[in-house]
XYZ file of C-alpha atoms in Angstrom:
718
model
C -0.581 14.462 52.148
C -2.846 11.491 51.509
C -5.123 13.728 49.564
C -1.912 13.534 46.580
C -1.096 9.983 47.489
C -4.741 9.586 46.330
C -4.655 12.032 43.503
C -0.960 10.259 42.311
C -2.833 6.326 42.618
C -5.624 7.671 40.301
C -3.584 8.539 37.530
C -1.589 6.195 37.339
C -4.382 4.105 37.160
C -5.360 5.748 34.429
C -2.945 5.972 32.379
C -2.543 2.073 32.730
C -6.046 1.705 32.239
C -6.364 -1.493 29.849
C -7.621 -0.243 25.749
C -7.859 -3.096 23.082
C -10.757 -5.574 23.342
C -13.705 -6.301 20.596
C -16.345 -7.149 23.610
C -19.632 -8.520 23.835
C -22.209 -5.807 24.765
C -24.450 -8.169 27.525
C -20.701 -9.216 29.368
C -19.576 -5.629 29.803
C -19.589 -5.608 33.807
C -17.091 -6.058 35.895
C -14.076 -6.146 34.532
C -14.828 -4.284 31.626
C -17.148 -1.443 33.145
C -14.304 -1.225 35.734
C -11.758 -0.593 33.555
C -14.317 1.865 31.099
C -14.788 3.702 34.041
C -10.937 3.786 34.841
C -10.304 5.742 31.583
C -13.239 7.653 32.274
C -16.799 6.562 30.983
C -19.660 7.921 33.106
C -22.823 5.951 32.077
C -22.479 2.420 32.858
C -22.580 -1.255 31.444
C -26.725 -1.334 31.718
C -26.879 2.110 29.665
C -24.937 0.363 26.939
C -26.798 -3.385 26.951
C -30.241 -4.050 28.629
C -33.033 -6.320 27.648
C -35.017 -3.802 29.625
C -35.068 -0.632 28.532
C -33.729 1.621 25.737
C -29.827 1.832 25.687
C -26.766 2.427 23.614
C -27.475 -1.194 21.136
C -31.018 -0.234 19.580
C -28.730 2.379 17.808
C -26.932 0.417 16.123
C -28.051 -1.371 13.477
C -25.497 -3.713 11.405
C -26.057 -1.809 7.783
C -26.434 -4.321 4.988
C -24.284 -7.269 6.451
C -21.365 -5.639 6.010
C -20.592 -2.117 7.354
C -21.908 -0.683 11.325
C -24.538 2.160 11.456
C -26.449 4.437 13.976
C -29.425 5.628 14.439
C -29.432 9.925 14.756
C -32.717 11.323 14.832
C -36.741 9.458 16.040
C -37.134 9.763 12.319
C -35.229 6.958 11.301
C -32.004 9.127 10.162
C -29.247 6.677 10.241
C -25.394 7.839 9.182
C -23.118 5.399 7.963
C -20.174 5.426 5.679
C -20.357 6.898 1.821
C -18.188 4.094 1.571
C -21.275 1.571 3.318
C -23.437 3.413 0.713
C -21.395 3.833 -2.020
C -22.736 1.057 -3.652
C -26.433 2.163 -3.549
C -24.995 6.435 -4.551
C -23.339 4.673 -7.658
C -25.985 2.813 -8.497
C -28.381 5.862 -8.648
C -25.135 7.487 -10.812
C -25.864 8.030 -14.085
C -23.391 10.210 -16.121
C -26.345 12.395 -16.938
C -27.020 11.987 -12.341
C -23.009 11.194 -11.432
C -24.114 11.468 -7.649
C -20.997 10.085 -6.356
C -18.596 13.406 -8.100
C -21.564 15.808 -7.137
C -23.301 14.449 -4.307
C -27.206 13.748 -3.238
C -29.459 15.504 0.038
C -32.389 15.120 -0.233
C -34.964 17.707 1.334
C -37.464 16.112 2.015
C -39.229 12.782 2.476
C -39.947 12.408 -0.995
C -37.406 13.195 -2.313
C -34.898 10.500 -0.874
C -34.103 7.620 -2.717
C -35.104 3.889 -2.378
C -32.250 0.628 -2.613
C -33.109 -2.653 -3.868
C -32.191 -5.570 -1.371
C -30.639 -2.945 1.700
C -31.516 -3.645 4.828
C -30.366 -2.961 8.696
C -30.441 -5.528 11.466
C -31.017 -4.743 15.263
C -30.137 -6.848 18.307
C -33.123 -7.258 19.858
C -31.784 -10.276 23.211
C -28.518 -11.706 23.589
C -28.268 -15.449 25.396
C -25.535 -17.518 26.044
C -26.961 -20.837 24.700
C -23.669 -22.781 25.167
C -24.092 -26.168 27.224
C -27.679 -26.732 25.194
C -25.525 -25.886 21.317
C -23.109 -28.929 22.938
C -25.127 -31.401 24.416
C -24.172 -34.360 23.389
C -21.021 -33.288 21.470
C -17.943 -34.247 23.856
C -18.754 -37.982 23.666
C -18.056 -38.396 19.870
C -15.476 -38.921 19.026
C -14.172 -37.950 15.443
C -14.328 -33.832 13.927
C -16.630 -33.909 11.283
C -19.100 -36.284 13.722
C -18.735 -33.669 16.499
C -19.272 -30.357 14.225
C -22.463 -32.037 12.466
C -24.176 -32.565 16.121
C -22.449 -28.487 16.572
C -24.711 -27.733 13.512
C -27.763 -30.094 13.875
C -28.755 -28.311 17.726
C -27.473 -25.047 16.582
C -30.367 -25.647 14.070
C -32.596 -27.507 16.698
C -32.318 -24.257 18.860
C -32.571 -21.203 15.986
C -35.851 -22.221 15.138
C -37.036 -23.625 18.823
C -35.666 -20.097 20.697
C -39.005 -17.964 21.675
C -39.305 -15.042 19.501
C -41.762 -12.355 17.928
C -43.555 -13.286 14.683
C -41.384 -10.188 12.687
C -37.763 -11.555 14.874
C -34.976 -13.963 13.448
C -32.586 -16.000 15.934
C -28.994 -16.694 14.453
C -27.083 -18.643 16.927
C -22.333 -17.579 16.255
C -19.848 -19.662 17.489
C -17.136 -17.736 19.714
C -14.075 -18.661 21.588
C -12.605 -20.639 18.701
C -15.910 -23.340 19.161
C -16.329 -22.591 23.032
C -19.208 -20.701 23.450
C -22.259 -20.430 21.271
C -23.977 -17.256 22.100
C -27.610 -16.462 20.291
C -28.614 -13.063 18.844
C -32.163 -12.342 18.505
C -33.085 -9.548 15.996
C -35.259 -7.457 13.202
C -34.262 -6.782 10.341
C -36.094 -3.067 8.073
C -35.914 -3.862 4.326
C -37.485 -0.356 3.695
C -34.060 1.500 4.083
C -33.741 5.239 1.513
C -31.165 7.567 0.978
C -31.147 11.072 2.297
C -27.638 12.499 1.879
C -24.247 11.571 0.615
C -21.458 14.087 -0.852
C -19.453 13.863 -3.768
C -16.443 11.701 -3.903
C -13.870 13.944 -3.439
C -15.318 14.905 0.473
C -16.407 11.268 0.955
C -13.920 9.923 -1.016
C -10.999 12.848 -0.891
C -7.131 11.342 -0.827
C -9.305 7.600 -1.839
C -6.705 4.813 -2.142
C -3.763 6.844 -1.925
C -4.414 7.749 1.109
C -6.675 4.788 2.570
C -5.473 3.069 5.760
C -2.995 5.574 6.235
C -2.827 9.410 8.819
C -2.666 11.874 8.909
C -6.493 11.788 7.114
C -8.807 14.801 5.798
C -11.928 12.403 4.531
C -15.516 13.342 4.694
C -16.340 9.190 4.958
C -20.214 9.334 5.562
C -23.817 9.234 3.940
C -26.982 9.089 4.952
C -30.072 6.923 4.990
C -33.156 6.664 6.521
C -34.908 3.492 7.639
C -38.469 3.031 6.951
C -41.670 0.687 8.801
C -45.221 -0.278 8.614
C -47.735 2.063 10.471
C -47.586 -0.305 14.059
C -43.303 0.573 13.104
C -42.669 -2.905 12.887
C -40.009 -4.414 9.359
C -41.087 -4.187 6.091
C -40.595 -4.317 1.884
C -40.593 -1.358 0.459
C -43.643 0.406 0.465
C -44.578 3.703 -0.496
C -46.760 3.425 3.036
C -44.150 2.646 4.997
C -43.284 5.246 7.715
C -40.221 7.010 9.209
C -38.954 3.998 11.455
C -39.130 5.551 15.531
C -36.273 3.756 17.024
C -35.887 2.865 20.430
C -32.735 5.075 21.125
C -31.132 6.947 18.833
C -27.801 8.756 20.142
C -27.362 12.841 20.209
C -24.628 14.945 19.567
C -22.224 16.432 20.870
C -19.865 19.391 20.024
C -18.040 19.830 22.480
C -14.215 19.818 21.841
C -12.025 16.668 22.207
C -8.754 16.747 23.370
C -5.818 14.236 23.743
C -6.691 10.915 26.245
C -9.878 11.572 26.088
C -12.447 8.939 26.241
C -13.880 7.005 23.644
C -15.670 4.773 22.164
C -17.580 2.196 19.176
C -19.504 0.031 18.770
C -20.618 -2.227 15.816
C -19.955 -5.407 13.611
C -16.364 -6.097 13.244
C -15.887 -8.930 10.356
C -13.028 -10.768 11.202
C -10.271 -11.103 13.496
C -7.529 -14.108 14.534
C -5.933 -13.107 17.433
C -4.570 -16.096 19.296
C -3.943 -18.392 15.618
C 0.249 -19.837 16.622
C 3.097 -18.641 15.384
C 3.310 -21.176 12.836
C 0.659 -19.523 10.931
C 0.903 -16.074 11.598
C 4.892 -16.448 9.960
C 2.989 -18.041 6.891
C 0.479 -14.712 6.650
C 3.467 -12.738 6.489
C 6.170 -14.931 4.548
C 3.559 -16.069 1.384
C -0.509 -15.857 1.970
C 0.131 -11.964 2.320
C 2.917 -11.571 -0.298
C 0.907 -13.607 -3.375
C -3.067 -11.589 -2.578
C -0.908 -8.236 -2.508
C 0.954 -8.980 -6.158
C -2.501 -10.164 -7.765
C -4.383 -7.142 -6.635
C -1.433 -4.478 -7.279
C -1.226 -5.791 -10.955
C -5.554 -5.061 -11.044
C -5.507 -1.942 -10.106
C -3.042 -0.686 -12.133
C -4.894 -1.774 -14.846
C -8.043 -0.003 -13.727
C -7.074 2.459 -12.148
C -5.473 3.207 -16.134
C -8.530 2.836 -17.751
C -10.730 5.343 -14.856
C -8.151 8.250 -15.398
C -8.806 8.010 -19.197
C -13.002 7.250 -19.537
C -15.839 8.867 -17.093
C -18.040 6.127 -18.038
C -15.568 3.117 -17.312
C -14.965 5.081 -13.695
C -18.895 5.289 -12.679
C -18.298 1.753 -14.033
C -15.364 0.228 -11.793
C -15.910 2.948 -9.141
C -16.885 0.572 -6.713
C -14.823 -2.685 -7.723
C -12.200 -1.273 -7.745
C -12.320 0.399 -4.144
C -13.124 -3.321 -3.195
C -10.482 -4.539 -4.428
C -7.878 -1.420 -3.440
C -8.820 -2.263 -0.271
C -7.928 -4.755 1.287
C -4.687 -5.080 -1.206
C -2.901 -1.750 1.418
C -4.993 -3.553 4.297
C -2.321 -6.592 3.850
C 0.531 -4.767 2.087
C -0.041 -2.637 5.944
C -0.889 -6.006 7.686
C 2.493 -7.508 7.244
C 4.383 -4.519 7.720
C 3.120 -4.106 10.996
C 3.418 -7.824 12.121
C 7.168 -7.340 10.850
C 7.443 -4.021 13.371
C 6.303 -5.246 16.275
C 7.789 -8.581 15.809
C 4.730 -10.135 16.003
C 5.797 -14.001 15.464
C 8.566 -13.001 18.164
C 5.818 -12.590 21.012
C 3.537 -15.537 20.061
C 6.466 -18.023 20.317
C 6.732 -16.857 23.899
C 3.904 -16.495 24.969
C 3.659 -20.118 23.550
C 6.412 -21.399 25.812
C 5.033 -19.666 28.636
C 1.975 -21.426 27.323
C 3.561 -24.950 28.144
C 4.878 -24.242 30.947
C 1.863 -23.876 32.385
C 0.551 -26.863 31.375
C 3.754 -29.113 32.351
C 3.208 -27.084 35.709
C -0.666 -27.948 36.105
C 0.078 -31.283 34.753
C -2.294 -31.312 31.677
C 0.912 -32.567 29.107
C -1.665 -35.312 28.454
C -4.954 -32.821 27.123
C -2.611 -30.365 26.208
C 1.473 -31.415 25.740
C 1.375 -31.980 21.803
C -0.797 -28.576 20.364
C 1.728 -26.640 19.428
C 3.883 -29.847 17.765
C 0.543 -30.570 16.076
C 0.222 -27.054 14.561
C 4.257 -26.973 13.556
C 3.218 -29.949 11.160
C -0.417 -28.660 9.832
C 0.449 -25.325 8.849
C 3.624 -27.237 7.331
C 1.766 -29.736 5.166
C -0.740 -27.000 4.819
C 1.275 -24.480 3.040
C 1.133 -25.477 -0.745
C -2.910 -26.030 -0.433
C -3.343 -22.749 1.044
C -1.277 -20.373 -1.711
C -3.063 -22.191 -4.908
C -6.227 -21.855 -2.708
C -5.889 -18.391 -1.637
C -4.865 -17.564 -5.911
C -7.432 -20.251 -6.983
C -9.995 -17.021 -4.991
C -7.879 -13.991 -6.027
C -7.023 -14.974 -9.513
C -10.126 -17.308 -10.813
C -13.188 -16.071 -8.487
C -12.035 -12.371 -7.476
C -10.670 -10.311 -9.917
C -10.844 -12.047 -13.400
C -14.615 -10.958 -14.409
C -14.581 -13.250 -16.887
C -13.299 -16.176 -14.934
C -16.071 -15.200 -12.098
C -18.941 -15.658 -14.823
C -16.926 -18.722 -16.746
C -16.817 -19.848 -12.211
C -20.584 -19.624 -12.417
C -21.292 -21.591 -15.364
C -18.611 -23.720 -14.148
C -21.509 -24.739 -11.622
C -23.920 -24.887 -13.067
C -22.411 -27.842 -15.028
C -21.797 -28.938 -11.890
C -25.407 -29.049 -10.883
C -26.927 -30.912 -14.263
C -24.446 -34.031 -13.284
C -25.432 -33.687 -9.627
C -29.093 -32.795 -9.334
C -30.156 -33.018 -13.732
C -32.556 -31.315 -15.442
C -35.062 -29.633 -14.010
C -32.049 -28.577 -11.145
C -29.821 -27.005 -14.237
C -32.643 -25.184 -15.610
C -33.875 -23.647 -12.830
C -29.783 -22.570 -12.354
C -29.586 -21.340 -15.762
C -32.540 -19.255 -15.403
C -31.626 -17.182 -12.142
C -28.024 -16.685 -14.178
C -29.575 -15.915 -17.719
C -31.446 -12.998 -15.578
C -29.375 -11.742 -12.490
C -25.894 -11.651 -14.958
C -28.140 -8.430 -16.478
C -26.738 -6.167 -14.028
C -22.707 -8.023 -13.818
C -22.846 -6.392 -17.768
C -23.804 -3.150 -17.223
C -20.886 -2.778 -15.601
C -18.380 -4.694 -16.856
C -15.831 -3.550 -19.676
C -14.208 -6.629 -21.632
C -11.002 -4.019 -22.942
C -10.610 -3.391 -19.381
C -10.974 -6.959 -18.678
C -9.249 -8.680 -20.540
C -5.763 -5.925 -19.841
C -6.554 -7.211 -16.351
C -6.623 -11.252 -17.386
C -3.046 -11.146 -18.945
C -1.752 -9.772 -16.028
C -3.340 -12.081 -13.366
C -2.730 -15.228 -15.629
C 0.710 -14.880 -15.883
C 0.693 -14.417 -11.419
C -1.112 -17.530 -11.540
C 0.882 -19.943 -13.307
C 4.287 -18.297 -12.140
C 2.886 -18.858 -8.183
C 0.332 -21.542 -8.393
C 2.481 -24.319 -6.857
C 3.826 -26.130 -10.312
C 2.200 -29.462 -9.127
C -0.966 -28.891 -9.662
C -0.687 -25.888 -12.426
C -3.109 -27.466 -15.579
C -1.477 -28.228 -18.079
C -3.370 -25.223 -20.345
C -1.615 -22.669 -18.652
C 1.964 -24.232 -18.887
C 4.311 -22.099 -20.587
C 1.649 -19.307 -21.793
C 2.323 -16.646 -23.806
C 0.363 -14.213 -21.520
C -0.749 -11.395 -24.309
C -1.065 -14.363 -26.926
C -3.713 -15.907 -24.534
C -5.944 -13.129 -23.566
C -6.364 -11.296 -27.081
C -7.669 -15.484 -27.562
C -10.371 -15.748 -25.146
C -12.083 -11.720 -25.412
C -11.643 -11.867 -29.058
C -13.438 -15.652 -29.245
C -15.103 -16.124 -25.811
C -19.073 -15.898 -25.237
C -18.152 -14.659 -21.575
C -17.288 -10.599 -22.583
C -21.439 -9.418 -23.417
C -24.699 -10.120 -22.299
C -26.403 -11.003 -25.055
C -23.400 -13.397 -26.152
C -24.031 -14.985 -22.988
C -27.632 -15.262 -23.196
C -27.010 -17.103 -26.763
C -23.914 -19.281 -25.132
C -26.784 -20.730 -22.624
C -29.911 -21.029 -24.610
C -31.148 -24.900 -25.403
C -31.233 -27.907 -23.958
C -29.069 -28.765 -21.522
C -26.370 -30.869 -23.776
C -26.757 -27.808 -26.205
C -25.886 -26.244 -23.669
C -23.075 -27.906 -21.992
C -21.798 -28.748 -25.839
C -20.623 -24.970 -26.821
C -20.182 -24.197 -23.025
C -17.233 -26.576 -23.730
C -16.136 -25.330 -26.979
C -15.793 -21.527 -25.076
C -12.111 -20.746 -24.793
C -12.977 -18.679 -21.692
C -14.811 -21.606 -20.047
C -12.335 -23.892 -21.069
C -9.598 -21.905 -18.956
C -12.130 -21.608 -15.838
C -12.415 -25.285 -16.408
C -9.069 -26.432 -16.314
C -8.750 -24.100 -13.002
C -11.500 -25.212 -11.614
C -10.787 -28.749 -11.731
C -7.503 -28.640 -11.037
C -8.422 -26.966 -6.971
C -11.698 -29.058 -6.688
C -9.897 -32.160 -7.724
C -6.418 -30.988 -6.158
C -6.044 -28.545 -3.432
C -10.156 -28.263 -1.865
C -9.849 -31.981 -0.565
C -5.792 -31.966 0.730
C -6.475 -28.173 2.476
C -10.426 -29.331 4.064
C -9.175 -32.211 5.532
C -5.735 -30.401 6.980
C -7.519 -27.258 7.717
C -10.025 -28.961 10.004
C -7.603 -30.525 12.547
C -6.390 -27.262 12.493
C -10.186 -26.229 13.559
C -10.191 -28.955 16.636
C -6.732 -27.590 16.964
C -7.576 -24.480 17.052
C -10.611 -24.952 19.597
C -8.751 -27.085 21.861
C -6.081 -24.725 22.039
C -8.815 -21.773 23.137
C -10.528 -23.619 25.982
C -6.537 -24.476 27.757
C -5.535 -20.365 27.042
C -8.675 -20.016 28.395
C -8.596 -22.638 31.170
C -4.777 -21.578 32.276
C -5.137 -17.865 32.435
C -5.952 -16.027 35.392
C -9.089 -14.891 36.083
C -7.581 -11.276 35.754
C -7.054 -11.927 32.031
C -8.043 -10.067 29.161
C -9.468 -12.678 26.888
C -11.339 -11.334 23.938
C -13.394 -13.756 21.709
C -12.486 -12.882 18.387
C -15.393 -10.827 15.749
C -17.636 -12.577 14.344
C -19.649 -10.312 13.097
C -21.658 -9.873 15.635
C -22.053 -6.430 18.325
C -19.468 -5.484 20.029
C -17.771 -2.706 22.267
C -14.285 -0.956 22.072
C -12.889 1.502 23.683
C -9.895 3.778 24.644
C -8.640 7.314 24.081
C -7.940 9.925 21.699
C -4.327 9.329 20.517
C -1.465 10.359 18.598
C 1.034 7.881 18.063
C 4.773 7.034 16.725
C 4.955 5.225 13.354
C 8.389 5.398 13.043
C 11.881 6.698 14.683
C 11.851 10.482 14.911
C 8.181 10.797 13.648
C 5.283 11.474 15.455
C 1.642 11.979 14.497
C -1.128 14.429 16.419
C -4.111 12.503 17.192
C -6.481 15.386 14.956
C -6.208 17.005 11.742
C -8.505 19.866 9.937
C -9.419 21.165 6.844
C -5.865 23.422 6.239
C -4.571 19.567 6.026
C -7.200 19.314 3.389
C -6.267 22.166 1.466
C -2.811 21.366 1.639
C -2.888 18.284 -0.642
C -5.620 19.494 -2.835
C -4.622 19.468 -6.503
C -6.898 20.891 -9.262
C -8.365 18.506 -11.016
C -6.482 15.135 -9.659
C -8.897 11.390 -9.752
C -7.980 11.337 -6.023
C -7.585 15.192 -4.413
C -9.505 17.817 -6.066
C -12.010 19.625 -3.386
C -15.455 21.455 -4.495
C -15.389 25.111 -4.833
C -17.827 26.055 -2.679
C -15.711 23.575 0.181
C -12.797 25.669 -1.116
C -14.888 28.707 -0.752
C -16.433 28.288 2.891
C -12.128 27.340 3.640
C -11.121 31.058 2.836
C -14.196 32.487 4.549
C -13.756 31.215 7.334
C -17.270 30.731 7.097
C -17.648 26.598 10.030
C -20.987 27.657 12.086
C -21.007 26.239 14.852
C -18.955 23.612 14.356
C -15.560 25.411 14.271
C -13.127 25.196 17.168
C -10.461 28.650 16.824
C -10.229 29.256 13.505
C -10.017 25.347 12.436
C -12.751 23.428 11.111
C -11.798 20.123 12.581
C -12.349 16.968 9.826
C -10.776 13.279 11.100
C -9.333 12.337 14.618
C -7.858 8.554 16.259
C -8.109 6.635 19.169
C -6.867 3.274 20.281
C -9.740 1.354 20.085
C -9.423 -2.091 18.238
C -11.671 -2.470 14.763
C -11.557 -4.462 12.014
C -13.180 -4.270 8.884
C -17.157 -4.418 10.044
C -16.381 -1.487 11.869
C -17.086 0.789 8.778
C -19.710 2.913 10.231
C -19.672 2.657 13.849
C -20.209 5.607 16.057
C -17.754 7.253 18.165
C -18.585 7.374 21.252
C -17.593 9.849 23.928
C -17.089 9.803 27.711
C -22.056 9.774 28.201
C -22.773 8.013 25.192
C -22.974 10.881 22.680
C -21.478 11.009 19.144
C -18.134 12.318 18.539
C -17.522 10.643 15.152
C -17.989 8.077 12.877
C -15.854 5.090 12.741
C -14.444 4.239 8.937
C -10.455 3.267 9.389
C -7.376 2.142 10.819
C -3.705 3.377 10.031
C -1.623 1.699 7.874
C 0.974 0.440 10.685
C -2.183 -0.967 12.788
C -3.951 -2.955 10.625
C -1.768 -5.983 12.190
C -4.686 -5.927 14.912
C -6.707 -8.080 13.153
C -4.073 -10.665 14.097
C -2.053 -8.878 16.872
C -2.748 -5.892 18.843
C -0.801 -3.629 19.667
C -1.479 0.219 21.961
C 1.747 1.595 21.463
C 0.428 1.278 17.857
C -2.946 0.483 16.534
C -5.005 2.951 15.747
C -9.052 3.565 14.463
C -9.680 6.498 12.358
C -12.628 8.101 12.678
C -14.536 11.543 10.358
C -15.173 14.141 13.608
C -18.680 14.789 13.527
C -18.189 18.689 13.375
C -17.018 18.174 9.872
C -20.300 15.776 9.238
C -22.395 18.368 10.182
C -20.477 21.309 8.894
C -20.948 19.296 5.288
C -24.439 19.106 5.707
C -25.419 22.529 7.179
C -23.219 25.301 5.247
C -21.669 23.231 2.593
C -25.152 21.701 1.018
C -27.368 23.481 2.771
C -29.511 20.814 4.059
C -31.548 22.179 7.327
C -33.637 19.939 6.851
C -31.430 17.388 7.424
C -29.752 20.136 10.735
C -33.364 20.205 12.247
C -34.283 16.631 13.413
C -31.385 15.925 15.841
C -30.332 16.890 18.531
C -27.151 18.228 19.210
C -25.458 19.151 22.225
C -24.097 22.410 21.734
C -20.958 23.399 24.109
C -21.233 24.293 27.747
C -19.972 28.045 28.234
C -17.587 28.677 31.252
C -18.197 30.988 33.458
C -15.033 33.585 33.562
C -14.366 34.909 37.385
C -14.948 38.046 38.236
């Protein structure tokens, strides 16, 4: 009976173990380690992060500053997402050798392809330096002075903290400026492409399936990290050798089942879990709808051209995917925030917060925080909307305007720093624009401009709208700009930028495209930016105090994790299905059957290579199939965001079981509010990755250098 009670208690603890949160790996001992073990983890916090011995953190580098990757062999082999390696795959692709369409596989080290400017960065050590960073700050009353002092302290510490000559120091802020942590890192700049499946596997479902479940995408690519003969970071050289990592992940082929423990390590980019309800309301009702409308229009134009012209498809594939990614994310985020009633939940939290403030006798220190937030978010609304529209229309999604903005900055440099600085920037600009124009099509961009300038003139707060963009005929204006502006080709813009500064500036200001971007930029920098920055600085100070109060007034057992900031984090949970809406339940696993169900011959998003069809029809799955099926993807309750793309999904023993690449659409609101009921991360099953490498690509050389743990056979009772 006693054993039964203990068993019931154990099952209760396991089923109610906490999930969610993005935790600093050096601080897992205590509450987090207990929670992880309750969920089923068998390794220790020391196995995950250690400075004295190799640990899991040594196998998880930051990939190219925006994604995550993992080491999977002792010869520097690195695994990340297909979409993380996409730019590099594209850069090697031509119409004749289209690696995006056909895939790429190196069957020897000599066949691996170097990648300009690609890098990976490993964490060596993590150290709390909060006291040193905040030294001398409390005595300052002005927020700008405080920020300057903090930056001064950070600069001094970054330069003076001990490290090896080949390492770097960086300091990041946590809990909205209430904690500062030093990261010592090593950056490797010789990273070569080893393998990538065709986009019909690596991007299967493309933008239609992006952010949704069920998913059937083999979103992976392979690279190799190279080092000098001493295993230290080095620029690209033919004399470099494969890097020997301190740790690499063994791969487990054990069958996965619902409620299995999962852990994801990576570099989540940015979350805002502790925003007040007023900020969330502004995101849901004002900012997200405007950004969605802009990107929706740009994507429809680009997609129309890409479907008709293969050369344009190659030119715009990476750009389109980048634009579409957050367009769809914002749609799902808004939907999830509404569905989960996040604003009301935050309002309830704020009511309870005020009660805690009163109970603690802290009204003088914290009592006015929420009322000040309410006023500030009301005051900043039009400025925030104008700022987002400037960014989305002028800087991100209309290429002619984004080039024009670089020239606008060139004119500002002449005005503020003089002739020499102007010439230096002009020369760098001319040299750098060659790569840009390689993937630029003026016909595509003209139609994008026509759509986006219409939205800009409609949504931009009328009191700030430039005179030359009021009551416009967008079609007429677009034809006029793209017929006459020098911005439409590399040769013409080089011609525009030839001559002394006086000549160049005069020619720029006579250019119709430049006149448009200058009016837009002048409006932003003269009327929007100063006021936005003023109010935002107030909110920054308020948010820091609000976070301080939350930490101070919450019980020690409270699960308060720092927002993501592109630093290494650990998140943990379980493989689990979910219920997105009434009468709908999603299983946590998909298989190759689903790929074939979605297959549409010749379709841009859902075509399937003939060889994969043959392998499926023959059920030729090698060591990787289970009960006649080929696993493809699975979902779990790990709390992830942008930057976790390419993160390793690990089992209870720290073995690789999958590769994180997405979240479910309804759960993208986890950047602002995490709910274990509907927030799920999506991972490609490592068995599918190995199946593609082995059976599809026949890259036995890659398989042979991996450490693969095959399923243990259960003994049958006699």
